[in-house]
Coordinates of C-alpha atoms in Angstrom, one line a residue:
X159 CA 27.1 -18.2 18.4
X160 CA 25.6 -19.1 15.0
X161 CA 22.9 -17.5 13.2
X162 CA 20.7 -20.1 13.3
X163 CA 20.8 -20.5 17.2
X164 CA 21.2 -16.6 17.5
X165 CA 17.5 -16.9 16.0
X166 CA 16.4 -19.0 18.3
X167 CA 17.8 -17.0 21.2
X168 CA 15.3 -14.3 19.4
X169 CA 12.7 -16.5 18.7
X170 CA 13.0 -17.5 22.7
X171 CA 12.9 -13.7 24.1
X172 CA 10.1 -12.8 21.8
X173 CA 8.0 -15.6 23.0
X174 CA 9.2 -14.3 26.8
X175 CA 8.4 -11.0 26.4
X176 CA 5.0 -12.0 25.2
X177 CA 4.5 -14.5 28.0
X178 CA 5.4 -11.6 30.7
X179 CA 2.8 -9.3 29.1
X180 CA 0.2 -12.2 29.2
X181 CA 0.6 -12.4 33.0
X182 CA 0.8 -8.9 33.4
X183 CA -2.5 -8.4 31.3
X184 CA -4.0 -11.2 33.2
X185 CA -3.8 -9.4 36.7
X186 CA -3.9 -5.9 36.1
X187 CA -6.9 -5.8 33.4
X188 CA -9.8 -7.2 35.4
X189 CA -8.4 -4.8 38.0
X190 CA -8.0 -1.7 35.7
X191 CA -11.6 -2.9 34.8
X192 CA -12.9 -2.9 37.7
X193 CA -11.6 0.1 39.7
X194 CA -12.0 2.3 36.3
X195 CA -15.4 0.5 34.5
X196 CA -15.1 -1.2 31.3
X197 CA -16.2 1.9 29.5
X198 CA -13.1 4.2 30.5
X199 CA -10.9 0.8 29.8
X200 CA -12.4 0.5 25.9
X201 CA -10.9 3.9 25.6
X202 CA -7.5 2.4 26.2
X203 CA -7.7 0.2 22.9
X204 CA -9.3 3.5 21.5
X205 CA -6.1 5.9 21.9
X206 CA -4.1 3.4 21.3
X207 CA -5.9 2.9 17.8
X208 CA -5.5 6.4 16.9
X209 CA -1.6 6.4 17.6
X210 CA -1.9 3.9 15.1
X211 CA -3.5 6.0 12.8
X212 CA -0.8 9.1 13.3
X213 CA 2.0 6.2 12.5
X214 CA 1.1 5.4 9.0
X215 CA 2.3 8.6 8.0
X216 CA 6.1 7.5 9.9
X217 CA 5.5 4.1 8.3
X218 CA 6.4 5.6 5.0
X219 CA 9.7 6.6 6.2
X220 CA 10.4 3.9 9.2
X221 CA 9.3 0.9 8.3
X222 CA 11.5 0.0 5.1
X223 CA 14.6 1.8 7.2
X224 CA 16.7 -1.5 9.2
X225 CA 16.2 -3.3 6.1
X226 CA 18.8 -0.7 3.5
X227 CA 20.5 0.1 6.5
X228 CA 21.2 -3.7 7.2
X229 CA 21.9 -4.8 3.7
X230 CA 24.4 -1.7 3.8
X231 CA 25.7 -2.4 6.6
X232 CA 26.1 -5.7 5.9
X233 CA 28.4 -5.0 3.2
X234 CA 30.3 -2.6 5.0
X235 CA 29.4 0.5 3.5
X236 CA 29.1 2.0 6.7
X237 CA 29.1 5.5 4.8
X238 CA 25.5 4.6 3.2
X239 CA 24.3 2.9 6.2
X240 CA 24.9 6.6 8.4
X241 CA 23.4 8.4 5.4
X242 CA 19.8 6.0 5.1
X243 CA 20.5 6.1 9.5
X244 CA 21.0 9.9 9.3
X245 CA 18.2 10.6 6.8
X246 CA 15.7 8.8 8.8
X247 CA 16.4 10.3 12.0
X248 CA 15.5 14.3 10.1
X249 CA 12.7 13.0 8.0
X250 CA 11.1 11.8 11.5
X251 CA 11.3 15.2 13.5
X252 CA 9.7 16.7 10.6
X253 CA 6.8 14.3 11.0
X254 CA 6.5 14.7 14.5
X255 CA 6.4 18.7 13.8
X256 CA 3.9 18.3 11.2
X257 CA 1.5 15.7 13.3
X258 CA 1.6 17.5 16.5
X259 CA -1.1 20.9 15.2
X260 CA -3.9 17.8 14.8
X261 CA -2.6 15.9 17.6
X262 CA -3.8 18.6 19.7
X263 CA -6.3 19.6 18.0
X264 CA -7.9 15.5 18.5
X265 CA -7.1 15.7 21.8
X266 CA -8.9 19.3 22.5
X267 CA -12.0 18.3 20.6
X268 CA -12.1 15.0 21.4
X269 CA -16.6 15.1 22.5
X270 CA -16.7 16.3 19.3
X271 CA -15.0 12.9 17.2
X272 CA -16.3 10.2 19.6
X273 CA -18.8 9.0 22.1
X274 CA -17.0 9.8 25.4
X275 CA -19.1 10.1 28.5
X276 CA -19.1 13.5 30.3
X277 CA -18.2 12.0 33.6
X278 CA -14.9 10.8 32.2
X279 CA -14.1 13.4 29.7
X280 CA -11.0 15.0 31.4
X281 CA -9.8 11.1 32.2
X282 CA -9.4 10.2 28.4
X283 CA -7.9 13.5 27.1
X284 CA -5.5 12.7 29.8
X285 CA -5.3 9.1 28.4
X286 CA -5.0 10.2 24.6
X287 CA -2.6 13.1 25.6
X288 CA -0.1 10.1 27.3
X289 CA -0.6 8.1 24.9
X290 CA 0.4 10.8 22.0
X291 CA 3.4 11.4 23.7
X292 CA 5.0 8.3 23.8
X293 CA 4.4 8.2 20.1
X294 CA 6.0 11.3 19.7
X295 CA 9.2 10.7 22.1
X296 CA 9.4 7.8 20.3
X297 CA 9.4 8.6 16.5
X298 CA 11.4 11.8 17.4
X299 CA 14.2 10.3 18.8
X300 CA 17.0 8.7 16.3
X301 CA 16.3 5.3 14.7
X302 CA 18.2 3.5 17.7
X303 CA 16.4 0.1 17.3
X304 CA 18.6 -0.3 14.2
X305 CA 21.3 -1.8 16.5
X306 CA 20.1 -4.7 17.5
X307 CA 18.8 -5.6 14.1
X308 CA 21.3 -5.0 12.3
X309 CA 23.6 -7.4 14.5
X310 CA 20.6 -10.1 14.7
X311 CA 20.6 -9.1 18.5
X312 CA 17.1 -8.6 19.2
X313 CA 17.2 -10.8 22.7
X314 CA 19.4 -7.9 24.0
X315 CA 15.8 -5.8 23.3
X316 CA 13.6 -8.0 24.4
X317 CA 15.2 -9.1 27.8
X318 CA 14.4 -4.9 29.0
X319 CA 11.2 -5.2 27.6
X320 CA 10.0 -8.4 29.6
X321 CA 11.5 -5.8 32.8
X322 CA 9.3 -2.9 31.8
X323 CA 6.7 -4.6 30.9
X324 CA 6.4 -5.7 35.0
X325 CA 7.9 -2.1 36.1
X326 CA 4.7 -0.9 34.4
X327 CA 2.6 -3.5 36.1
X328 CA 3.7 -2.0 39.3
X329 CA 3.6 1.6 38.4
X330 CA -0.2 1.0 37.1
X331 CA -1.1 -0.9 40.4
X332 CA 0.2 1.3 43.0
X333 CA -0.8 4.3 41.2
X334 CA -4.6 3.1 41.1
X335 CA -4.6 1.6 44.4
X336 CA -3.0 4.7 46.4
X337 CA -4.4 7.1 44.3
X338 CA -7.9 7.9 43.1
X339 CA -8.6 5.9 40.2
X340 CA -8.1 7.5 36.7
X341 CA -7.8 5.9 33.1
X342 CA -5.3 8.4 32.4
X343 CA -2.6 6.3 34.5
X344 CA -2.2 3.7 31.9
X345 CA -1.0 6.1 29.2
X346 CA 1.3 8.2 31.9
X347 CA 2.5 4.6 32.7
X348 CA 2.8 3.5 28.8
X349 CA 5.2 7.1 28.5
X350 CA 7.4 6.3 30.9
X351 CA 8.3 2.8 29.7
X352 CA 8.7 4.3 26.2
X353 CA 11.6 6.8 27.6
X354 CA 12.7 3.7 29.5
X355 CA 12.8 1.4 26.2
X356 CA 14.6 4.7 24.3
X357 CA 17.7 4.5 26.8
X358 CA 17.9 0.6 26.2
X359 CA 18.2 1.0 22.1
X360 CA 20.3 3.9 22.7
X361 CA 22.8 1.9 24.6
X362 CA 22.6 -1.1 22.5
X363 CA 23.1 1.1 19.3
X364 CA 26.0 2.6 20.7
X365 CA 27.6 -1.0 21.5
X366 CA 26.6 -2.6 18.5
X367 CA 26.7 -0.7 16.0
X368 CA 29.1 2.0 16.5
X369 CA 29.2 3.3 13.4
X370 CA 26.0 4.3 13.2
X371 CA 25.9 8.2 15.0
X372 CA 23.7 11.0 14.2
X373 CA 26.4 13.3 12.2
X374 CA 26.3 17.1 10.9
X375 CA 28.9 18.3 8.6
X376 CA 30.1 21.4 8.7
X377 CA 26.9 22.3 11.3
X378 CA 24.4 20.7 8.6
X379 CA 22.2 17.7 9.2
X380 CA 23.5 14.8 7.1
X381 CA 20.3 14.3 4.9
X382 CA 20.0 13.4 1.6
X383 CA 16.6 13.7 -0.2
X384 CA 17.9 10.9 -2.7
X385 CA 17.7 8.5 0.3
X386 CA 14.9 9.5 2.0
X387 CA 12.9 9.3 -1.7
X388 CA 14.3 5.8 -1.6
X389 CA 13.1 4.8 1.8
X390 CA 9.7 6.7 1.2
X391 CA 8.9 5.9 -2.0
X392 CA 9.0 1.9 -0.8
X393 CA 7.9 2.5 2.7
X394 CA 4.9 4.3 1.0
X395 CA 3.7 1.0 0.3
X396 CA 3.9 -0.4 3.7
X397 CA 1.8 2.7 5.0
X398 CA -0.9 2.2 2.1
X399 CA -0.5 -1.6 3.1
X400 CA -1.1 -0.4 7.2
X401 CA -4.4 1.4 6.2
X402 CA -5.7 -1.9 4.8
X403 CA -4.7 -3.8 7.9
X404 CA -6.3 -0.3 9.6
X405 CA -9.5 -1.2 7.9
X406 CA -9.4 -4.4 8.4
X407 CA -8.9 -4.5 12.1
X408 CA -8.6 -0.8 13.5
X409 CA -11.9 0.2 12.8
X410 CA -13.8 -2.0 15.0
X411 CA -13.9 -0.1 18.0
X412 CA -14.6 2.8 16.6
X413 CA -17.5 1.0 14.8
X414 CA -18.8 -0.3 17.6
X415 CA -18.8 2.9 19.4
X416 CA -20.4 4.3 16.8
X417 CA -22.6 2.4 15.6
X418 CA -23.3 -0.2 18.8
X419 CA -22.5 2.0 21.2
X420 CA -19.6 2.7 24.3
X421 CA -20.5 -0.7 26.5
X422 CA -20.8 -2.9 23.1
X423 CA -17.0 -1.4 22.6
X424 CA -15.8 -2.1 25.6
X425 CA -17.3 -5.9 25.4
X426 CA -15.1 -5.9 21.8
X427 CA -12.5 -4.8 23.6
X428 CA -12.2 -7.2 26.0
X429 CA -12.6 -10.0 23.5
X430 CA -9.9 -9.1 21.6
X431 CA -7.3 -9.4 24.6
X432 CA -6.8 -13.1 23.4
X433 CA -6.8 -12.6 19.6
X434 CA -4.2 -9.8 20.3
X435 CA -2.0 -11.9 22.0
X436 CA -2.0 -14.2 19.0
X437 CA -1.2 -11.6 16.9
X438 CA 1.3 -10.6 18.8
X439 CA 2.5 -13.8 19.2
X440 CA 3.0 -14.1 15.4
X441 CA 4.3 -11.0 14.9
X442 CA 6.8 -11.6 17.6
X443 CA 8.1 -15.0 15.7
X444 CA 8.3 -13.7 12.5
X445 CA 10.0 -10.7 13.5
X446 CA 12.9 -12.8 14.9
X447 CA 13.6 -14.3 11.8
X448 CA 13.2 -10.8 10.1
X449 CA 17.0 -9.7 10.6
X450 CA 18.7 -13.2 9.5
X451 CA 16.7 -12.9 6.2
X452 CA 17.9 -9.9 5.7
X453 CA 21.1 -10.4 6.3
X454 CA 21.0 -13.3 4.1
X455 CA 19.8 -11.6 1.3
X456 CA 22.2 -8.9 1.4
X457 CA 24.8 -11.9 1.1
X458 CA 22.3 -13.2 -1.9
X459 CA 22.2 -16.4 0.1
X460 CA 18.9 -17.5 -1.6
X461 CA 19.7 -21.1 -0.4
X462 CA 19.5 -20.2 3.0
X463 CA 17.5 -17.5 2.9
X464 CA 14.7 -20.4 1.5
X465 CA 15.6 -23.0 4.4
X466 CA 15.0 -20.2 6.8
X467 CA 11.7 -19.4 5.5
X468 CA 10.7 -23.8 5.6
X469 CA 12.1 -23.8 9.3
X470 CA 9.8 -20.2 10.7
X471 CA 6.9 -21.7 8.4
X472 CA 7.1 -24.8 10.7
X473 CA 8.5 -23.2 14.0
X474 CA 5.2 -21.2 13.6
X475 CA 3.3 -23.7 13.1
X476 CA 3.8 -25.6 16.0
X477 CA 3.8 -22.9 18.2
X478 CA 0.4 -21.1 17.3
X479 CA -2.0 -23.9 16.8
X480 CA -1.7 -24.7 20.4
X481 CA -3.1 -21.4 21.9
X482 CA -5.2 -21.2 19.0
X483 CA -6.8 -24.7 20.4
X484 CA -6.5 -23.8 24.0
X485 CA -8.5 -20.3 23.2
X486 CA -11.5 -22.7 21.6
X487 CA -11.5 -25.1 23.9
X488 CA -11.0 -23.5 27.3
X489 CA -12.2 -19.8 26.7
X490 CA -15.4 -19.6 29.0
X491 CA -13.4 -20.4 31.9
X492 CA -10.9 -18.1 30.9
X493 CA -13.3 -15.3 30.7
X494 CA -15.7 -16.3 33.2
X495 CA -12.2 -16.0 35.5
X496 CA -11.0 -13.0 34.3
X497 CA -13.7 -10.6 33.9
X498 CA -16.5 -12.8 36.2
X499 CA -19.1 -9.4 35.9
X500 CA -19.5 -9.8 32.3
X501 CA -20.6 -12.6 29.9
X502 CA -18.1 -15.4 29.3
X503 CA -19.9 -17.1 26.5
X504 CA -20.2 -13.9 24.2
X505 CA -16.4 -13.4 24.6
X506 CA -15.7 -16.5 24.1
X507 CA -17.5 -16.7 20.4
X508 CA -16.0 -13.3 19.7
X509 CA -12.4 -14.1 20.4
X510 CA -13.1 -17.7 18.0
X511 CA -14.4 -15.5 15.1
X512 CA -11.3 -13.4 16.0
X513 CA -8.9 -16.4 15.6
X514 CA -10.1 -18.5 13.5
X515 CA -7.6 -17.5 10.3
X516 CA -4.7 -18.7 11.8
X517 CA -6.2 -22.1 11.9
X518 CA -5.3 -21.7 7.9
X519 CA -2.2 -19.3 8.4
X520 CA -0.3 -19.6 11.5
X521 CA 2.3 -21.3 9.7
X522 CA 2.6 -19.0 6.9
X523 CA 3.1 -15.6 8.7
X524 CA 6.6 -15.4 8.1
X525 CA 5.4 -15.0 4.5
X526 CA 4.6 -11.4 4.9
X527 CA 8.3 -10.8 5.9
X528 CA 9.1 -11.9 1.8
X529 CA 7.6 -8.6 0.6
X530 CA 10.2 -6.3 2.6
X531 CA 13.3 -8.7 2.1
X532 CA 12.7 -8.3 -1.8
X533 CA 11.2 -5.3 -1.7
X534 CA 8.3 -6.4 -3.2
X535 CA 5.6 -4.6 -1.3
X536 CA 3.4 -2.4 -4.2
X537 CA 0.9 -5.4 -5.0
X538 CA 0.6 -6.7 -1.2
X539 CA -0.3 -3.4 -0.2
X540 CA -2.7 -3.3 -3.0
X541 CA -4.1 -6.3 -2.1
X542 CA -4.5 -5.1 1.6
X543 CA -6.3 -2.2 0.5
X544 CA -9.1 -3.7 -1.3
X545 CA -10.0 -6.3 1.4
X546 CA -9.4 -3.5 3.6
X547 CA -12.2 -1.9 1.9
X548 CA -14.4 -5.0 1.3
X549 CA -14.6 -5.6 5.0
X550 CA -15.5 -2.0 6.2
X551 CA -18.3 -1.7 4.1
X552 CA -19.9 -5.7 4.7
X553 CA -19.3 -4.8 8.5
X554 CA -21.5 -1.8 8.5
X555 CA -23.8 -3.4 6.1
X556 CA -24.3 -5.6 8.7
X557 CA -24.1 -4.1 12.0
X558 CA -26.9 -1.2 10.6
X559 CA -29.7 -4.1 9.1
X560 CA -29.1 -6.8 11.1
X561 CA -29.0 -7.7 14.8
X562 CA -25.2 -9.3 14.5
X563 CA -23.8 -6.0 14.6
X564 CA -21.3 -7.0 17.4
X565 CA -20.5 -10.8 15.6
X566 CA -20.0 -8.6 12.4
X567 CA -17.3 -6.5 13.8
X568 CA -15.5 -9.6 15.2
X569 CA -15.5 -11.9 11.9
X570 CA -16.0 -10.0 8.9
X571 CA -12.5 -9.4 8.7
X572 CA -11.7 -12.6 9.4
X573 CA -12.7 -13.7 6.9
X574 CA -12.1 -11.6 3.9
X575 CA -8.4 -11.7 5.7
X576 CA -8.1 -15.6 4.9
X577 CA -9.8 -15.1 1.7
X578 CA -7.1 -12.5 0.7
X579 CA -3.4 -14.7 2.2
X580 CA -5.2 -17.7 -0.1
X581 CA -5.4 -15.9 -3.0
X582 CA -2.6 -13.6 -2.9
X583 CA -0.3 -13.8 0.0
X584 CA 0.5 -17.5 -0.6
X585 CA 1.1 -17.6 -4.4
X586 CA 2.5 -14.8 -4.5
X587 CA 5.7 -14.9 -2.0
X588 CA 6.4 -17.9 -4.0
X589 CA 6.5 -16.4 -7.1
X590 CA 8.4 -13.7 -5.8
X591 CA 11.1 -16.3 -4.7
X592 CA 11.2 -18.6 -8.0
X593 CA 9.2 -21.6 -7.1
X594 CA 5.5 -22.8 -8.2
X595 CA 2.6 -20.6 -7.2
X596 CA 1.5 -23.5 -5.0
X597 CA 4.8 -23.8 -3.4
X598 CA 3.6 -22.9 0.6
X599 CA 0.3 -24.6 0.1
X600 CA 0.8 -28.0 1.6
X601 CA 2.0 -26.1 5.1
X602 CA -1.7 -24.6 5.4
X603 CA -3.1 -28.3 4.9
X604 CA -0.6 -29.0 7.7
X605 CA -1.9 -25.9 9.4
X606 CA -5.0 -26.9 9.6
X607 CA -5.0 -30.9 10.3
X608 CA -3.3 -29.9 13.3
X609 CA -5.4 -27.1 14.2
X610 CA -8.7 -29.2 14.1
X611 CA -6.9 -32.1 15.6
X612 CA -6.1 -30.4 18.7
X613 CA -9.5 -28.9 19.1
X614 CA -11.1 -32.5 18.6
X615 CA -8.7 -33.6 21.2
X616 CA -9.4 -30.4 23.8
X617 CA -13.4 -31.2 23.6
X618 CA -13.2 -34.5 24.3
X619 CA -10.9 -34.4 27.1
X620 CA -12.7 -31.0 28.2
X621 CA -15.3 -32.7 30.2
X622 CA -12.3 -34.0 32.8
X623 CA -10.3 -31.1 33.1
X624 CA -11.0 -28.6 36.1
X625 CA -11.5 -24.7 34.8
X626 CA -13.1 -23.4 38.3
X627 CA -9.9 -21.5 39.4
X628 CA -7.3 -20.1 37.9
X629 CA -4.9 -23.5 39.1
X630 CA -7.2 -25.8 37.4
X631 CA -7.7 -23.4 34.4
X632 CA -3.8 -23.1 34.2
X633 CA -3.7 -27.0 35.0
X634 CA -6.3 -27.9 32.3
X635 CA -3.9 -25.6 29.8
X636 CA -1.2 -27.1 30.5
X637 CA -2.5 -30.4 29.4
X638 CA -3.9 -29.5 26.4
X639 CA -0.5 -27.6 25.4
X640 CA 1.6 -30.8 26.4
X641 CA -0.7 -33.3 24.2
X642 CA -0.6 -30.4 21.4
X643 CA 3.3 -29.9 21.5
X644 CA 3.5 -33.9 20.9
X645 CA 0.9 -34.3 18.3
X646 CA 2.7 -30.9 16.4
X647 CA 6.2 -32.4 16.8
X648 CA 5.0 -35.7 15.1
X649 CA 2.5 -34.1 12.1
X650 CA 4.6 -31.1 11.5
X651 CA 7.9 -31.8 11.4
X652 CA 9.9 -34.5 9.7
X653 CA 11.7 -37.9 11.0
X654 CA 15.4 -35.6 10.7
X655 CA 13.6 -32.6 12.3
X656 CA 12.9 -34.9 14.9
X657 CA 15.7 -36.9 15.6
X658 CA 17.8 -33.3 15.6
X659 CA 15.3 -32.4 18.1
X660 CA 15.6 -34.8 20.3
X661 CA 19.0 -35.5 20.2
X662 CA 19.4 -31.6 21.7
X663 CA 17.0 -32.5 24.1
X664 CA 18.8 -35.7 25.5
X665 CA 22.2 -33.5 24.8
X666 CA 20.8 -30.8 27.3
X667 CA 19.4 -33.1 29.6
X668 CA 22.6 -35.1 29.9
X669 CA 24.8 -32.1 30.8

């Protein structure tokens, strides 16, 4: 299979596994919600949020790691690849020695760092303790995700995923309906998927890439400090570039808890199911294409590795402004369906000021994979930093003197987040590749015509379409994603892209 349709068979299974955790979500959260209280349920997001916080530290090490192993292994230098592989795998246990004393600690004082209420105190150590776990199974064990990266095989890590994504669904929903209800289930449920997912990249590691193994010579660990120097001293930029994105975004609940209090958190927190999906949505698409830019520019490939960026800048495109419009348009009903106790129009306006960026960005996401590929990440972390910073401190400005506390947390980073990818993100990746500073510009004009289009098309066909069930509101969806996909295919792409496109279409259909 060629790279190119190899992507796509990632591109595909990303979007799948995504889709599966939609549905999932949509079932078992109003449930979780409802047996547990959408107080207990905000401290979910919470734990979850402080795992987050522990894994800047293993960002340093980890998150610059499949790219020098790639680009090594690429070139056959299956030596270096096991040395960075090796490396990795050491420096991690010593993180997870090192982070376990204030994991505990957190967990044992926990009344004393955040608003929990008494009632439920035991619940969420239980939660936070689960949760911490699976971090630490998972950071401890050997860099076996590598694999399918390395060989561009992601779909053979996504396919598991979509399956224990659903095994979880089940665990979660006969645990809370057999037992007595506890919020603690969802991070016992969360562990055993991780050990689940740790077999999967074992296995696929092993097939792969069988020359990566976890070797000790002579009865030493092969570690070399050189390497892990290497992979630190450029990874230390992704971490210092994950506390911006931290402050930009992972601060909110605790703000609100805060500040706003535990049933204004749990309001954010349901708002944000939406916006996370599109995150994860992005994230998802861009990390498909992550491995064949690698790869190309291992092979210095710049051609390609520039056509590859035009076809995700456009792939994304299409794909993202039609949830984006479906979240503006049909949002109350959503909400008033999902969680019917609580208020469907406040969640609604905050998932909008959640979303709104990608009405400039969603084509441009893949952007942020440029930084790693060239290892260019020092000013973008930089960058993230500062508006990291900017955002916390017009947030609380906000929520302590004014009465849009709760809008405040939602937008405010919205915005200084689109502020920052027009300034910086966007001229900068160009630069970074050789071409004009305004190089990627035109796709966010694209971006957005199609973005507003849509919307202008959803609210004036919103008065016809049905939302009073979930049929109609998956109905009503599926028309606005049908007339979306058709205006995309004719504004976005070209009159080749097009005729390529349909001419697979008619070649699929006439098989």
């Amino acid at each position: 299979m060629s790279s190119h349709k190899r992507t796509l068979v990632n591109v595909a299974c990303s979007v799948g596994v995504l889709v599966v955790n939609v549905i999932v979500s949509f079932f078992l959260s109003p449930y979780i919600v409802k047996t547990i209280g959408v107080e207990a349920n905000g401290f979910v997001t919470l734990a979850n949020n402080f795992v987050t916080y522990a894994n800047l530290i293993v960002t340093a090490l980890n998150s610059m790691a499949a790219r020098f192993i790639t680009i090594e292994y690429v070139r056959k230098n299956y030596k270096k690849a096991n040395l960075y592989y090796n490396s990795v795998f050491w420096g991690n246990l010593i993180i997870v020695v090192v982070l376990l004393v204030p994991a505990v600690l957190l967990i044992v004082n926990l009344q004393n760092c955040i608003n929990v209420p008494s009632d439920i105190l035991w619940d969420v150590k239980l939660l936070f303790s689960f949760v911490f776990l699976g971090f630490f199974l998972s950071t401890g064990m050997p860099n076996w995700d590598c694999g399918v990266y390395v060989t561009n095989r992601l779909d053979r890590q996504y396919v598991p995923t979509m399956m224990t994504a659903m095994l979880r669904c089940v665990m979660l929903f006969l645990m809370l309906t057999i037992l007595t209800p506890h919020v603690w289930y969802v991070g016992f449920a969360s562990a055993m998927v991780t050990v689940i997912g740790l077999v999967v990249n074992w296995y696929n590691t092993k097939k792969l890439t069988p020359e990566l193994h976890i070797t000790l010579n002579d009865r030493k660990p092969m570690c070399s400090r050189k390497a892990l120097r290497e992979l630190a001293g450029s990874g230390l930029w992704n971490s210092i570039s994950n506390v911006g994105n931290m402050l930009l975004s992972g601060l909110d609940l605790i703000i609100c808890n805060m500040i706003l209090g535990a049933t204004s958190m749990g309001v954010l927190s349901l708002s944000k199911i939406l916006p996370t999906y599109m995150q994860q949505m992005s994230s998802s698409i861009c990390s498909a294409f992550a491995p064949e830019l690698v790869i190309n520019y291992a092979k210095d490939d710049r051609k390609k590795l520039l056509h590859d960026i035009l076809r995700a800048m456009k792939l994304t495109s299409v794909v993202m402004t039609i949830p984006i419009a479906g979240i503006i348009v049909l949002g109350d009903y959503f909400f008033a369906l999902w969680v019917p106790s609580q208020d469907a129009h406040l969640l609604q306006i905050l998932s909008i000021l959640s979303i709104l960026g990608y009405m400039f960005t969603s084509g441009t996401q893949i952007l942020y994979n440029v930084f790693s590929t060239v290892n260019k990440v020092k000013q973008n972390s930089i960058a993230m930093v500062i508006s990291g910073v900017v955002s916390v401190c017009v947030t609380l400005l906000i929520a302590n003197f004014t009465e849009y506390g709760l809008y405040a947390v939602a937008g405010v980073s919205t915005a200084v987040n689109l502020v920052r990818n027009m300034s910086f993100t966007l001229p900068a990746t160009a630069r970074y590749l050789g071409f004009k500073w305004y190089q990627f510009f035109p796709q966010v004009g694209t971006t957005v015509l199609s973005s507003l289009l849509l919307v202008a098309i959803g609210f004036l066909i919103k008065p016809i379409l049905p939302g009073g069930s979930w049929l109609e509101l998956i109905l009503s969806a599926t028309v606005i994603g049908v007339i979306g996909l058709v205006v995309n295919i004719y504004l976005v792409l070209n009159a080749g892209e097009r005729r390529y496109l349909f001419g697979k279409v008619r070649q699929k259909l006439g098989r």
